[in-house]
Short mmCIF file of C-alpha atoms in Angstrom, two decimals:
data_model
loop_
_atom_site.label_atom_id
_atom_site.label_comp_id
_atom_site.label_asym_id
_atom_site.label_seq_id
_atom_site.Cartn_x
_atom_site.Cartn_y
_atom_site.Cartn_z
CA MET E 1 6.22 -15.18 16.15
CA ARG E 2 2.81 -14.16 17.43
CA ALA E 3 -0.71 -13.52 16.21
CA GLY E 4 -2.45 -10.21 16.74
CA SER E 5 -0.47 -7.71 14.71
CA ARG E 6 -2.12 -4.49 13.67
CA ALA E 7 -2.14 -4.16 9.92
CA VAL E 8 -3.55 -2.23 7.01
CA ALA E 9 -3.61 -5.43 4.97
CA ALA E 10 -2.30 -8.91 5.63
CA GLY E 11 -1.20 -12.23 4.10
CA CYS E 12 1.80 -14.58 4.09
CA PHE E 13 3.89 -16.57 1.59
CA VAL E 14 7.44 -17.95 1.30
CA LEU E 15 10.95 -17.28 -0.12
CA ALA E 16 13.24 -14.92 1.76
CA THR E 17 15.65 -12.15 0.94
CA THR E 18 17.58 -10.13 3.48
CA ALA E 19 18.21 -6.47 4.13
CA THR E 20 20.21 -4.52 6.69
CA ALA E 21 19.15 -1.56 8.79
CA TYR E 22 20.62 1.53 10.37
CA ALA E 23 19.51 3.64 13.32
CA THR E 24 18.67 7.33 13.31
CA ASP E 25 16.81 9.83 15.42
CA SER E 26 13.13 9.91 14.44
CA SER E 27 11.94 12.72 12.21
CA VAL E 28 8.77 14.67 12.64
CA SER E 29 8.75 16.08 9.13
CA GLY E 30 5.63 15.28 7.15
CA PRO E 31 5.54 13.39 3.85
CA PRO E 32 6.14 15.33 0.60
CA GLY E 33 2.55 14.84 -0.50
CA ALA E 34 0.99 16.16 2.71
CA PRO E 35 0.64 19.85 1.71
CA ALA E 36 -1.12 19.01 -1.56
CA LEU E 37 -3.31 16.49 0.26
CA ARG E 38 -4.44 19.12 2.77
CA GLN E 39 -5.27 21.52 -0.05
CA ALA E 40 -7.10 18.79 -1.96
CA ARG E 41 -9.25 17.98 1.07
CA ALA E 42 -10.05 21.64 1.63
CA ALA E 43 -11.12 22.02 -2.00
CA TRP E 44 -13.18 18.83 -1.81
CA ASP E 45 -14.95 20.01 1.34
CA LYS E 46 -15.85 23.27 -0.42
CA GLY E 47 -17.22 21.38 -3.41
CA ALA E 48 -14.46 22.71 -5.68
CA LEU E 49 -13.86 19.39 -7.42
CA ASP E 50 -12.05 20.95 -10.38
CA THR E 51 -9.49 22.28 -7.93
CA ALA E 52 -9.33 19.11 -5.86
CA GLU E 53 -8.57 16.78 -8.78
CA PRO E 54 -5.09 18.04 -9.71
CA LEU E 55 -4.23 18.47 -6.04
CA TYR E 56 -5.00 14.82 -5.30
CA ARG E 57 -2.84 13.84 -8.27
CA GLU E 58 -0.06 16.07 -6.96
CA ALA E 59 -0.32 14.55 -3.48
CA LEU E 60 0.00 11.03 -4.86
CA GLU E 61 2.82 12.04 -7.18
CA ARG E 62 4.82 13.75 -4.43
CA GLY E 63 4.22 10.68 -2.31
CA GLY E 64 5.00 9.48 1.16
CA LEU E 65 1.31 9.07 2.00
CA ALA E 66 -0.17 6.56 4.44
CA PRO E 67 -2.39 3.74 3.13
CA GLY E 68 -5.63 5.46 4.10
CA ASP E 69 -4.55 8.66 2.38
CA VAL E 70 -3.59 6.79 -0.78
CA LEU E 71 -6.97 5.06 -0.80
CA GLU E 72 -8.73 8.40 -0.30
CA GLY E 73 -6.79 9.89 -3.19
CA TYR E 74 -7.77 7.21 -5.68
CA VAL E 75 -11.40 7.01 -4.54
CA ARG E 76 -11.82 10.77 -4.83
CA LEU E 77 -9.98 10.92 -8.16
CA GLY E 78 -12.37 8.28 -9.46
CA SER E 79 -15.34 10.12 -8.03
CA ILE E 80 -14.37 13.48 -9.51
CA ARG E 81 -13.80 11.94 -12.92
CA ALA E 82 -17.08 10.05 -12.75
CA SER E 83 -18.91 13.27 -11.92
CA VAL E 84 -17.69 14.86 -15.18
CA GLY E 85 -18.20 11.81 -17.37
CA LYS E 86 -14.56 10.67 -17.63
CA LYS E 87 -15.46 7.00 -17.62
CA ASP E 88 -12.13 5.35 -18.43
CA GLN E 89 -10.11 7.52 -16.08
CA ALA E 90 -12.69 7.09 -13.32
CA ILE E 91 -12.59 3.31 -13.66
CA ALA E 92 -8.78 3.31 -13.66
CA ALA E 93 -8.71 5.23 -10.38
CA PHE E 94 -11.39 2.99 -8.85
CA ARG E 95 -9.36 -0.07 -9.87
CA ALA E 96 -6.39 1.31 -7.99
CA ALA E 97 -8.63 1.87 -4.97
CA ALA E 98 -9.99 -1.68 -5.19
CA ILE E 99 -6.47 -3.08 -5.20
CA LEU E 100 -5.84 -1.28 -1.92
CA ASP E 101 -9.23 -2.06 -0.35
CA ALA E 102 -12.04 -3.61 -2.36
CA GLY E 103 -14.50 -2.56 0.33
CA PHE E 104 -14.20 1.15 -0.45
CA THR E 105 -17.39 3.21 -0.70
CA VAL E 106 -18.18 5.78 -3.34
CA PRO E 107 -19.02 9.29 -2.07
CA SER E 108 -22.12 11.06 -3.30
CA GLU E 109 -19.98 13.62 -5.10
CA ALA E 110 -19.32 10.98 -7.77
CA GLY E 111 -22.87 11.33 -9.07
CA PRO E 112 -25.08 8.52 -10.39
CA LYS E 113 -22.34 6.99 -12.55
CA GLY E 114 -19.85 6.70 -9.71
CA PRO E 115 -21.21 3.49 -8.15
CA VAL E 116 -21.57 1.96 -11.61
CA TYR E 117 -17.94 2.64 -12.52
CA ALA E 118 -16.73 1.52 -9.11
CA ALA E 119 -18.65 -1.75 -9.41
CA GLN E 120 -17.01 -2.41 -12.77
CA ALA E 121 -13.59 -1.64 -11.31
CA LYS E 122 -14.20 -4.07 -8.45
CA ARG E 123 -15.24 -6.78 -10.91
CA ASP E 124 -12.11 -6.14 -12.97
CA THR E 125 -9.85 -6.59 -9.94
CA ALA E 126 -11.75 -9.44 -8.29
CA ARG E 127 -9.35 -12.07 -9.63
CA ILE E 128 -6.44 -10.29 -7.98
CA GLY E 129 -7.97 -9.23 -4.70
CA SER E 130 -6.74 -6.47 -2.43
CA ILE E 131 -3.07 -6.21 -1.49
CA GLN E 132 -2.08 -8.29 1.52
CA LEU E 133 0.94 -7.57 3.69
CA SER E 134 1.84 -9.13 7.04
CA ILE E 135 4.68 -9.01 9.56
CA LYS E 136 6.21 -11.67 11.78
CA ALA E 137 8.20 -10.35 14.72
CA PRO E 138 9.34 -11.75 18.08
CA ARG E 139 7.26 -10.97 21.14
CA GLU E 140 10.41 -9.93 22.98
CA ALA E 141 13.98 -9.07 22.02
CA SER E 142 17.17 -9.10 24.07
CA SER E 143 18.71 -5.81 25.09
CA GLY E 144 21.61 -4.75 22.90
CA LYS E 145 20.99 -7.44 20.29
CA ALA E 146 19.66 -7.18 16.76
CA PHE E 147 16.63 -9.23 15.73
CA LYS E 148 14.92 -10.11 12.49
CA VAL E 149 11.39 -9.63 11.24
CA ILE E 150 9.72 -11.12 8.20
CA ALA E 151 7.41 -9.22 5.87
CA SER E 152 5.13 -11.28 3.62
CA LEU E 153 3.50 -9.84 0.49
CA ASP E 154 1.03 -11.72 -1.67
CA ALA E 155 2.52 -12.70 -5.03
CA ALA E 156 -0.15 -11.06 -7.16
CA HIS E 157 0.76 -7.56 -5.97
CA ILE E 158 4.54 -7.73 -6.27
CA PRO E 159 4.42 -5.93 -9.69
CA ILE E 160 3.08 -2.71 -8.15
CA VAL E 161 5.41 -2.62 -5.14
CA THR E 162 8.77 -0.91 -5.62
CA ARG E 163 10.24 -2.03 -2.31
CA ILE E 164 9.46 -3.24 1.18
CA SER E 165 10.56 -0.92 3.96
CA LEU E 166 10.86 -1.29 7.71
CA VAL E 167 10.68 1.32 10.45
CA ALA E 168 11.39 0.38 14.08
CA ARG E 169 10.76 3.20 16.55
CA ASP E 170 11.25 3.46 20.30
CA GLY E 171 8.84 6.04 21.66
CA THR E 172 10.84 6.65 24.82
CA SER E 173 14.28 7.35 23.35
CA ALA E 174 13.02 8.59 19.96
CA LYS E 175 15.50 6.21 18.35
CA GLU E 176 14.48 4.92 14.94
CA ALA E 177 15.87 2.23 12.64
CA THR E 178 15.00 1.74 8.99
CA ALA E 179 15.68 -0.95 6.40
CA GLU E 180 14.66 -1.67 2.82
CA ALA E 181 14.54 -4.66 0.49
CA LYS E 182 13.28 -5.52 -2.94
CA PRO E 183 9.69 -6.82 -2.94
CA ASP E 184 9.24 -10.55 -2.73
CA GLU E 185 6.71 -12.95 -1.29
CA THR E 186 8.76 -13.07 1.89
CA VAL E 187 11.43 -10.56 2.89
CA GLU E 188 13.66 -10.77 5.95
CA LEU E 189 14.73 -7.48 7.53
CA GLU E 190 16.90 -6.75 10.55
CA VAL E 191 16.28 -4.37 13.42
CA PRO E 192 19.77 -3.35 14.65
CA SER E 193 21.04 -3.37 18.20
CA ASP E 194 21.13 0.45 18.26
CA VAL E 195 17.42 0.58 19.10
CA THR E 196 17.13 -2.46 21.38
CA LEU E 197 17.68 -0.45 24.53
CA PRO E 198 16.85 -1.96 27.95
CA ASN E 199 13.10 -1.99 28.65
CA ALA E 200 12.31 -0.34 25.31
CA SER E 201 8.95 -0.89 23.66
CA LEU E 202 9.43 -0.83 19.90
CA ILE E 203 6.78 -0.37 17.25
CA VAL E 204 8.04 -2.24 14.20
CA ARG E 205 6.23 -1.48 10.94
CA VAL E 206 6.70 -2.85 7.44
CA ASP E 207 5.40 -1.02 4.38
CA ALA E 208 4.79 -1.93 0.75
CA LEU E 209 5.86 1.20 -1.12
CA ASP E 210 5.17 2.44 -4.64
CA ARG E 211 7.57 4.52 -6.75
CA GLN E 212 6.58 7.70 -4.92
CA ASN E 213 7.07 6.12 -1.48
CA ASN E 214 3.34 5.96 -0.91
CA ARG E 215 2.45 3.19 1.51
CA LEU E 216 0.14 0.85 -0.37
CA ALA E 217 -0.11 -1.41 2.68
CA SER E 218 1.40 -1.47 6.16
CA ALA E 219 1.57 -3.95 9.04
CA GLU E 220 3.06 -3.47 12.48
CA GLU E 221 3.97 -5.29 15.69
CA ARG E 222 5.06 -4.20 19.16
CA VAL E 223 8.29 -5.76 20.39
CA ARG E 224 9.32 -5.40 24.02
CA VAL E 225 13.02 -5.32 24.87
CA GLY E 226 14.30 -6.98 28.01
CA ASP E 227 17.30 -8.97 29.27
CA GLY E 228 15.98 -12.42 28.40
CA PRO E 229 16.14 -14.35 25.13
CA ALA E 230 13.73 -13.42 22.36
CA ALA E 231 10.44 -15.26 22.43
CA SER E 232 8.85 -16.71 19.32
CA ALA E 233 5.33 -16.06 18.13
CA ALA E 234 2.89 -17.31 15.55
CA ALA E 235 2.51 -15.53 12.26
CA PRO E 236 0.17 -12.56 12.68
CA ILE E 237 -2.38 -12.31 9.90
CA VAL E 238 -4.82 -9.46 10.38
CA SER E 239 -6.91 -7.53 7.88
CA VAL E 240 -8.12 -4.05 8.74
CA GLY E 241 -11.08 -2.50 6.95
CA GLY E 242 -12.75 -5.78 6.12
CA ALA E 243 -11.38 -8.97 4.64
CA PRO E 244 -10.22 -8.59 1.06
CA PRO E 245 -11.99 -10.70 -1.57
CA SER E 246 -10.40 -14.02 -2.41
CA ALA E 247 -8.00 -13.75 -5.32
CA ASP E 248 -7.92 -16.19 -8.21
CA ALA E 249 -5.65 -19.06 -7.12
CA ASP E 250 -4.07 -19.46 -10.55
CA VAL E 251 -3.01 -15.83 -10.61
CA ARG E 252 -1.40 -16.05 -7.17
CA LYS E 253 0.42 -19.30 -7.97
CA GLY E 254 2.18 -17.92 -11.01
CA GLY E 255 1.79 -17.33 -14.72
CA GLY E 256 3.24 -14.55 -16.78
CA PHE E 257 2.54 -10.94 -15.93
CA TRP E 258 0.74 -10.39 -19.23
CA SER E 259 -1.42 -13.47 -18.69
CA SER E 260 -2.71 -12.05 -15.40
CA PRO E 261 -5.31 -9.28 -14.93
CA TRP E 262 -2.54 -6.81 -14.04
CA PRO E 263 -2.30 -5.15 -17.49
CA TYR E 264 -5.90 -4.03 -17.05
CA VAL E 265 -5.35 -2.29 -13.74
CA ILE E 266 -1.71 -1.29 -13.48
CA GLY E 267 -2.58 2.08 -14.99
CA GLY E 268 -4.71 2.90 -12.02
CA LEU E 269 -1.69 2.93 -9.75
CA ALA E 270 0.32 4.94 -12.25
CA LEU E 271 -2.47 7.49 -12.43
CA ALA E 272 -0.76 9.77 -9.94
CA GLY E 273 1.89 10.78 -12.45
CA ALA E 274 0.38 13.76 -14.22
CA GLY E 275 1.11 13.65 -17.93
CA THR E 276 2.42 10.08 -17.94
CA ALA E 277 1.16 7.41 -20.29
CA VAL E 278 -0.34 4.49 -18.39
CA TYR E 279 -1.85 1.13 -19.15
CA PHE E 280 -5.50 0.64 -18.46
CA GLY E 281 -8.49 -0.63 -20.38
CA THR E 282 -11.76 -2.47 -20.27
CA ARG E 283 -10.63 -6.09 -20.16
CA PRO E 284 -10.07 -6.70 -23.90
CA PRO E 285 -9.81 -10.22 -25.31
CA ALA E 286 -6.61 -12.10 -24.56
CA ASP E 287 -5.19 -11.49 -28.04
CA VAL E 288 -5.67 -7.72 -27.92
CA SER E 289 -2.99 -5.48 -26.45
CA VAL E 290 -3.91 -2.86 -23.91
CA GLY E 291 -3.28 0.62 -25.26
CA GLN E 292 -1.63 3.58 -23.58
CA VAL E 293 -3.77 6.49 -22.52
CA GLY E 294 -2.56 9.86 -21.26
CA VAL E 295 -4.04 11.09 -18.00
CA ARG E 296 -3.04 14.75 -17.94
CA ALA E 297 -6.39 16.09 -19.14
CA ARG E 298 -9.48 15.57 -17.05
#
């Protein structure tokens, strides 16, 4: 395994599960949330925040968005809500953004309260840190042979990830292989022999997906295919967009879900579902349950 992978977020842990893959021709169709995202951006650029807010929610709900688009959605949802005085909903969205990238900046459209709410959200999520995903892949693979890659996800963020997916794509032949597995600290996935064509150059990407197939984090490696045996490489651990803040060690090592900070922020990631009831709050005492708050109304 080698260092130097390109990633949206990174980290590594242990325990392995396996998944199989199949090969298909690559698709050029856009994600389901792309049309709403384009409309949301257009409305935002025109200053029509009332129009942009439900469109960003729709984009996140329809899903399939890349990590940067997901981050944009939550930051702008938080900013729009801050601009109209929706404190709790703004903080919930900013918490979701902080989980993806604690280094996010607040746009001026959020108004004077935006930075204040964002700062609180970042404090609330500081014990958890930003999501970290990494990939280990061989530097080279043998022609006509399958090979395995390992995706590592930090333990604290497993509750918000629905599954780990893999996409291996050969740009020359347009062949593509995909695989999926349940989220765990370490997941082993297989790239099948269908795509290991002679002299191919594969881009192998792993994604941490939410329920709507939004990519909360991604990491990728390039694997060259030749006739020789696969080479090994060190574990690539790369963070893009700035290093995430250190998470509380006790939270990452274990403890019950309800004893962790997750009940205070999980609602932020469920915010995309218009009309759903989600958990979020303002860090109540340990003996106080977090209530459910609807997010349909702005």
